[in-house]
Amino acid sequence: MRKYLLIVASLALIGTAAFAEGRLEIFSWWAGDEGPALDALIDLYAAEYPDVEVINATVTGGSGVNARAVLKTRMLGGDPPDSFQVHAGQELIGTWVAAKRMEDLSSLFQEQGWYDAFPPGLIDLIQTDTGTWSVPVNVHRSNVMWFIPANLEKWGVSAPNNWDEFVAICPTLQAAGVTPMVMGENWTQQHVWESVALATLGADDYNRLWTAELPFTDPKAEAIWDTFGKIVDCSNDDASGLSWQQATDQLVAGEAAFNIMGDWAAGYMTTTLDLNPGTDYSWQASPGTDGTFIMLADSFGLPIGAHNREEAIHWLELLGSKHGQDVFNPLKGSISPRLDSDLSLYDAYGQSAAADYQSDVIVGSLVHGAVAKEAFMSEFATVMEIFLGSHNSQQAANAAQAIATQVSLGN
Ligand code: GAL
């Protein structure tokens, strides 16, 4: 009898331990429409670790506008998720690594062979002298212009190769009752802005903005706002109330001719709306940026004090694996940065993005965390508001420079 009780007691203990360890909370902004790729990855994890309960904590809001604030509260309050989405680059390094809140993943990278599996340019974005800080799950492209070929044909216009061409066809489209360029809420306008910045400055000067070698008040940089203002004049009045998906919906519904959005829009149109890339919808580099690729990468890290550390490490192993990435990315609209990725699994859009990622000049995204610390990123939303209110390029340029100076951009 005693022996029986002991066995029951130890089983209960094992049970508690297994329950306590058998959880994994991952945190991201991939909610609702943005969920299918993450869900597929979670299914893979669940198949490999059936005893682990996965808590998929999401905070809606494109580009993490809302999730970042919630994450900050949790991290500073000592309740980190086990693993969280963060953009490779300054959003990771300038925030959580600088605050010493992340575990160094160097030994995991070594063990998994990731230093050879990922391109050096991407490793640079997640590494400092003291460690390697997150696992990239994808590469997205920011400077993509989307359109519906059948609609352009109907309206008698072709996709513009530069902003002058766009401004020239704008009246034709407006006369037909069509929004030439559909935009959404503030961050999506900044998203268009970074494409215009690249088109205006070229890759070298674009990069020099983020290292503070080119002031925002330089006439070349101020000119970005002049062009941007003309594009805003050709855009929809209800932009501030639209999510990026709702802006894409207007494009698909034939209410708008063009949209500039990252290639999660391809994921949305293909995976969620069931459209065919290349026929139902098409794309080209945003005007004036052909041959350059504004990249960003979603990654996940391991915060110090994660409640379920071991489960989180297994999650990271899956995220970085060839198999995990080739399940996730074809649904997401992104590509796998792994050099051994199986391109036959990707659709026409994914294959074209992968080819461009190989051959193009690569620069980093502002809005999606690659090039500027978060303090600048979040304040840039205010600069955008100021400009949308005044359409005054000089005022916007001055405001951007004031913030750059205040946060010591580039240091
Ligand atoms: C980006 C993110 C993408 C996608 C997009 C829209 O910042 O890197 O994966 O989620 O926001 O929310």
XYZ file of C-alpha atoms and ligand atoms in Angstrom:
423
model
C 0.000 0.000 0.000
C 2.799 2.388 0.969
C 4.635 1.472 -2.201
C 1.475 2.185 -4.212
C 1.055 5.595 -2.567
C 4.659 6.436 -3.279
C 4.215 5.540 -6.924
C 1.067 7.620 -7.139
C 2.835 10.518 -5.407
C 5.817 10.386 -7.756
C 3.578 10.126 -10.791
C 1.737 13.199 -9.576
C 5.022 15.025 -9.168
C 6.183 14.030 -12.634
C 2.791 15.124 -13.907
C 3.158 18.556 -12.334
C 6.669 18.955 -13.652
C 5.599 17.932 -17.142
C 2.681 20.346 -16.990
C 4.847 23.161 -15.688
C 7.398 22.641 -18.444
C 4.913 21.771 -21.122
C 4.011 25.271 -22.182
C 5.316 27.747 -24.682
C 4.079 31.275 -25.066
C 5.030 33.012 -28.282
C 4.209 36.629 -28.850
C 3.694 38.390 -32.190
C 1.419 40.695 -34.190
C 0.471 37.980 -36.637
C -3.200 37.949 -35.720
C -6.281 37.164 -37.826
C -5.551 37.535 -41.543
C -1.852 37.507 -40.799
C -2.050 34.210 -38.950
C -1.906 31.313 -41.445
C 1.884 31.064 -41.788
C 2.403 31.222 -38.028
C -0.366 28.670 -37.514
C 1.405 26.284 -39.888
C 4.607 26.653 -37.898
C 2.778 26.070 -34.632
C 1.236 22.925 -36.118
C 4.723 21.667 -36.945
C 5.848 22.405 -33.415
C 2.800 20.650 -31.982
C 3.487 17.558 -34.085
C 7.052 17.415 -32.779
C 6.222 18.284 -29.168
C 2.671 17.025 -28.653
C 2.831 17.480 -24.870
C 3.536 21.164 -25.021
C 0.656 23.579 -24.816
C 1.364 26.453 -27.192
C -0.041 29.833 -26.249
C -0.192 31.950 -29.361
C -0.338 35.464 -27.925
C -0.999 38.069 -30.599
C -1.667 41.781 -30.562
C -3.306 42.982 -33.785
C -1.822 45.888 -35.685
C 0.314 45.854 -38.814
C 4.074 46.268 -38.421
C 3.739 45.742 -34.682
C 2.475 49.234 -33.906
C 0.441 47.964 -30.943
C 2.381 44.807 -30.096
C 5.582 46.709 -29.361
C 3.903 48.727 -26.607
C 2.402 45.613 -24.986
C 5.735 43.835 -25.222
C 7.487 46.714 -23.514
C 5.067 46.574 -20.576
C 5.563 42.851 -20.204
C 9.336 42.938 -20.530
C 9.755 45.797 -18.086
C 7.210 44.245 -15.737
C 9.281 41.054 -15.512
C 6.768 38.897 -17.411
C 8.410 38.219 -20.763
C 6.782 35.875 -23.260
C 8.941 32.791 -23.898
C 9.819 34.071 -27.352
C 8.705 37.165 -29.239
C 8.669 38.582 -32.755
C 11.157 41.372 -33.320
C 12.652 42.807 -36.489
C 16.271 41.971 -37.148
C 18.419 45.092 -36.938
C 18.039 48.148 -34.741
C 14.611 47.222 -33.345
C 16.290 44.180 -31.740
C 19.768 45.523 -31.045
C 18.927 49.116 -30.133
C 16.116 48.116 -27.774
C 16.292 44.704 -26.153
C 19.945 43.878 -26.620
C 20.998 47.349 -25.476
C 18.816 46.872 -22.389
C 20.498 43.484 -21.765
C 17.177 41.655 -21.825
C 18.071 38.917 -24.334
C 19.981 35.665 -24.069
C 22.950 35.221 -26.333
C 22.134 32.505 -28.889
C 25.681 32.030 -30.224
C 25.972 28.436 -29.077
C 22.582 27.578 -30.603
C 23.731 29.124 -33.887
C 26.927 27.087 -33.787
C 25.145 23.862 -32.908
C 22.554 24.323 -35.686
C 25.083 25.414 -38.318
C 23.216 28.720 -38.760
C 26.310 30.870 -39.189
C 26.779 29.109 -42.544
C 23.086 28.686 -43.355
C 22.202 32.423 -43.296
C 23.787 35.116 -45.475
C 26.423 37.255 -43.705
C 24.455 40.484 -44.313
C 21.569 39.100 -42.280
C 23.811 37.739 -39.519
C 25.202 41.286 -39.207
C 21.717 42.530 -38.284
C 21.293 40.133 -35.363
C 24.817 40.125 -34.019
C 26.988 42.420 -31.900
C 30.512 41.998 -30.556
C 29.045 40.267 -27.554
C 26.591 37.817 -29.065
C 23.939 36.699 -31.552
C 20.510 37.716 -30.422
C 17.633 36.305 -32.463
C 16.693 33.720 -35.068
C 15.448 35.098 -38.402
C 12.455 33.271 -39.826
C 12.130 35.202 -43.093
C 13.112 38.046 -45.357
C 10.378 40.403 -46.520
C 10.727 43.067 -49.187
C 9.329 46.525 -48.496
C 9.663 48.278 -51.876
C 7.031 46.468 -53.889
C 4.230 48.057 -55.920
C 1.144 45.884 -56.409
C -1.500 46.125 -59.113
C -4.184 44.140 -60.895
C -3.074 43.804 -64.551
C -6.631 43.405 -65.909
C -7.655 46.668 -64.240
C -4.691 48.637 -65.567
C -5.563 47.420 -69.037
C -9.175 48.469 -68.558
C -8.092 51.948 -67.460
C -5.503 52.225 -70.238
C -2.459 52.788 -68.032
C 0.700 50.836 -67.383
C 2.670 50.405 -64.186
C 4.937 53.449 -63.710
C 8.705 52.957 -63.575
C 9.379 56.207 -61.762
C 7.412 58.798 -59.786
C 7.165 61.253 -62.667
C 5.366 58.608 -64.685
C 3.072 57.941 -61.738
C 2.216 61.608 -61.281
C 1.547 61.855 -65.032
C -1.068 59.063 -65.053
C -2.672 60.168 -61.781
C -5.255 62.530 -63.433
C -6.335 59.831 -65.915
C -7.059 57.459 -63.064
C -8.787 60.092 -60.960
C -10.977 61.030 -63.936
C -12.030 57.377 -64.126
C -13.026 57.524 -60.438
C -10.076 55.385 -59.381
C -7.673 56.088 -56.493
C -4.233 56.110 -58.100
C -2.362 55.048 -54.938
C -4.184 53.509 -52.022
C -2.620 53.982 -48.602
C -3.689 53.020 -45.101
C -2.919 54.178 -41.554
C 0.182 56.160 -40.591
C 2.767 53.377 -40.689
C 1.704 52.394 -44.224
C 2.296 55.997 -45.309
C 5.758 55.838 -43.795
C 6.142 52.603 -45.696
C 5.513 54.428 -48.971
C 7.847 57.190 -47.793
C 10.819 54.846 -47.438
C 10.344 53.675 -51.026
C 10.219 57.306 -52.157
C 13.338 58.038 -50.096
C 15.212 55.253 -51.845
C 14.001 56.372 -55.280
C 15.020 59.960 -54.548
C 18.393 59.331 -52.936
C 19.652 56.037 -54.371
C 21.024 53.300 -52.136
C 24.188 55.048 -50.899
C 22.564 58.253 -49.737
C 19.585 56.303 -48.379
C 22.036 54.389 -46.173
C 23.748 57.622 -45.161
C 20.475 58.886 -43.676
C 20.578 56.125 -41.050
C 24.221 56.592 -40.178
C 23.520 60.324 -39.772
C 26.008 61.190 -42.520
C 23.246 62.757 -44.609
C 21.065 65.172 -42.640
C 17.323 65.078 -43.242
C 17.589 68.792 -43.912
C 19.929 68.301 -46.873
C 18.103 69.558 -50.003
C 18.376 66.060 -51.499
C 16.600 64.593 -48.490
C 14.051 67.384 -48.260
C 13.104 66.597 -51.860
C 11.765 63.198 -50.720
C 8.864 65.067 -49.105
C 8.101 67.031 -52.288
C 7.593 63.820 -54.245
C 5.831 62.153 -51.358
C 3.381 65.077 -51.195
C 2.471 64.604 -54.854
C 1.758 60.928 -54.177
C -0.421 61.791 -51.175
C -2.383 64.099 -53.482
C -3.075 61.039 -55.637
C -4.160 58.878 -52.726
C -7.392 58.085 -50.880
C -8.951 60.403 -48.287
C -9.809 57.585 -45.891
C -6.186 56.386 -45.526
C -5.863 57.020 -41.797
C -8.754 54.659 -41.052
C -7.528 51.713 -43.111
C -5.415 48.746 -42.073
C -2.933 47.516 -44.670
C -5.303 44.671 -45.505
C -8.172 47.103 -46.106
C -5.934 49.108 -48.431
C -5.111 45.905 -50.327
C -8.829 45.113 -50.454
C -9.452 48.411 -52.279
C -6.816 47.464 -54.812
C -8.319 44.034 -55.351
C -11.839 45.475 -55.601
C -10.712 47.745 -58.438
C -11.214 50.928 -56.447
C -7.499 51.718 -56.577
C -4.775 51.235 -59.166
C -1.614 50.788 -57.088
C -0.488 49.994 -53.584
C 2.998 49.993 -52.141
C 3.297 47.462 -49.392
C 5.666 44.786 -48.184
C 5.269 41.352 -49.652
C 3.079 40.168 -46.787
C 0.523 41.613 -49.237
C 1.410 38.717 -51.553
C 0.805 36.340 -48.665
C -2.566 37.978 -48.033
C -3.642 37.981 -51.679
C -2.483 34.402 -52.312
C -3.095 32.615 -49.024
C -6.112 34.508 -47.694
C -7.823 35.887 -50.816
C -6.893 32.908 -53.001
C -5.605 34.980 -55.937
C -2.917 33.841 -58.346
C 0.358 35.749 -58.357
C 1.382 36.925 -61.809
C -2.116 36.704 -63.304
C -4.798 37.832 -60.836
C -2.359 40.309 -59.329
C 1.090 41.495 -60.268
C 3.962 43.591 -58.936
C 7.153 45.420 -59.692
C 9.740 47.266 -57.647
C 8.275 50.532 -56.347
C 8.898 53.352 -58.843
C 12.551 54.288 -59.239
C 13.897 51.446 -57.081
C 14.414 48.620 -59.569
C 17.623 46.743 -58.712
C 17.453 47.659 -55.022
C 15.756 45.572 -52.362
C 14.562 47.198 -49.113
C 14.719 44.237 -46.796
C 13.468 43.450 -43.359
C 13.456 40.226 -41.415
C 11.133 38.935 -38.746
C 12.995 37.121 -36.048
C 12.350 35.603 -32.647
C 14.573 35.767 -29.620
C 14.852 34.329 -26.148
C 14.286 36.908 -23.417
C 16.185 36.528 -20.178
C 13.795 35.087 -17.604
C 11.592 33.210 -20.096
C 9.351 30.917 -18.032
C 9.670 28.023 -20.476
C 13.206 28.309 -21.713
C 13.679 24.801 -23.023
C 10.439 24.877 -25.036
C 11.449 28.266 -26.399
C 14.788 26.875 -27.564
C 12.972 24.062 -29.381
C 10.748 26.700 -30.976
C 13.794 28.654 -32.147
C 15.359 25.474 -33.557
C 12.236 24.932 -35.638
C 12.103 28.579 -36.791
C 15.647 28.489 -38.080
C 15.384 25.068 -39.730
C 15.105 24.595 -43.477
C 11.908 22.622 -43.018
C 10.281 25.199 -40.713
C 11.194 28.095 -42.978
C 9.996 26.385 -46.135
C 6.613 25.702 -44.533
C 6.231 29.196 -43.102
C 7.458 31.459 -45.903
C 5.463 30.271 -48.931
C 2.302 31.080 -46.942
C 3.643 34.378 -45.602
C 4.720 35.992 -48.871
C 8.293 36.188 -47.616
C 11.314 34.129 -48.576
C 13.584 32.020 -46.464
C 16.971 33.661 -46.048
C 18.556 30.212 -45.719
C 20.979 29.593 -48.534
C 19.651 26.034 -48.970
C 15.961 26.987 -49.167
C 13.886 24.849 -51.565
C 12.596 27.393 -54.087
C 10.359 24.869 -55.817
C 8.005 25.268 -52.858
C 7.499 28.986 -53.564
C 5.049 30.582 -55.986
C 5.880 32.966 -58.829
C 6.112 35.941 -56.483
C 8.338 34.155 -53.953
C 10.660 32.941 -56.680
C 11.019 36.412 -58.142
C 11.729 37.883 -54.684
C 14.348 35.195 -54.038
C 16.052 35.996 -57.359
C 16.040 39.734 -56.581
C 17.394 39.130 -53.079
C 20.362 37.395 -54.735
C 21.057 39.995 -57.394
C 19.855 43.370 -56.034
C 21.590 45.923 -53.848
C 20.197 45.330 -50.351
C 19.257 48.174 -48.012
C 17.265 48.089 -44.770
C 13.745 49.223 -43.908
C 13.031 52.111 -41.545
C 9.428 51.265 -40.693
C 10.208 47.603 -40.111
C 13.031 47.976 -37.680
C 16.170 47.299 -39.698
C 17.986 50.629 -39.827
C 16.947 52.976 -37.051
C 16.478 52.600 -33.335
C 12.940 52.381 -32.064
C 12.986 55.856 -30.531
C 13.425 57.287 -34.026
C 10.974 54.884 -35.662
C 8.159 55.716 -33.301
C 8.745 59.463 -33.465
C 8.826 59.386 -37.234
C 5.072 58.726 -37.083
C 4.742 62.232 -35.669
C 6.819 63.674 -38.495
C 4.420 61.992 -40.906
C 1.423 63.517 -39.116
C 3.020 66.953 -39.269
C 3.611 66.592 -42.992
C 0.139 65.253 -43.754
C -1.297 68.272 -41.949
C 0.882 70.925 -43.565
C 2.357 69.481 -46.781
C 5.394 71.529 -45.872
C 8.572 69.670 -46.874
C 10.944 71.927 -45.017
C 8.995 71.636 -41.800
C 8.937 67.828 -42.055
C 12.645 67.699 -42.848
C 13.423 69.888 -39.833
C 11.257 67.742 -37.569
C 12.930 64.540 -38.782
C 16.354 66.020 -38.201
C 15.412 67.237 -34.729
C 14.403 63.709 -33.756
C 17.503 62.208 -35.355
C 19.652 64.539 -33.277
C 17.663 63.958 -30.123
C 17.963 60.157 -30.276
C 21.540 60.212 -31.649
C 20.509 58.325 -34.769
C 23.336 56.209 -36.089
C 24.986 55.670 -32.687
C 5.946 43.793 -40.758
C 6.322 42.360 -40.483
C 5.604 41.476 -41.439
C 4.122 41.769 -41.455
C 3.853 43.256 -41.560
C 2.410 43.669 -41.479
O 6.573 44.658 -39.862
O 7.699 42.229 -40.609
O 5.846 40.136 -41.120
O 3.560 41.227 -40.329
O 4.569 43.964 -40.612
O 1.910 43.516 -40.203
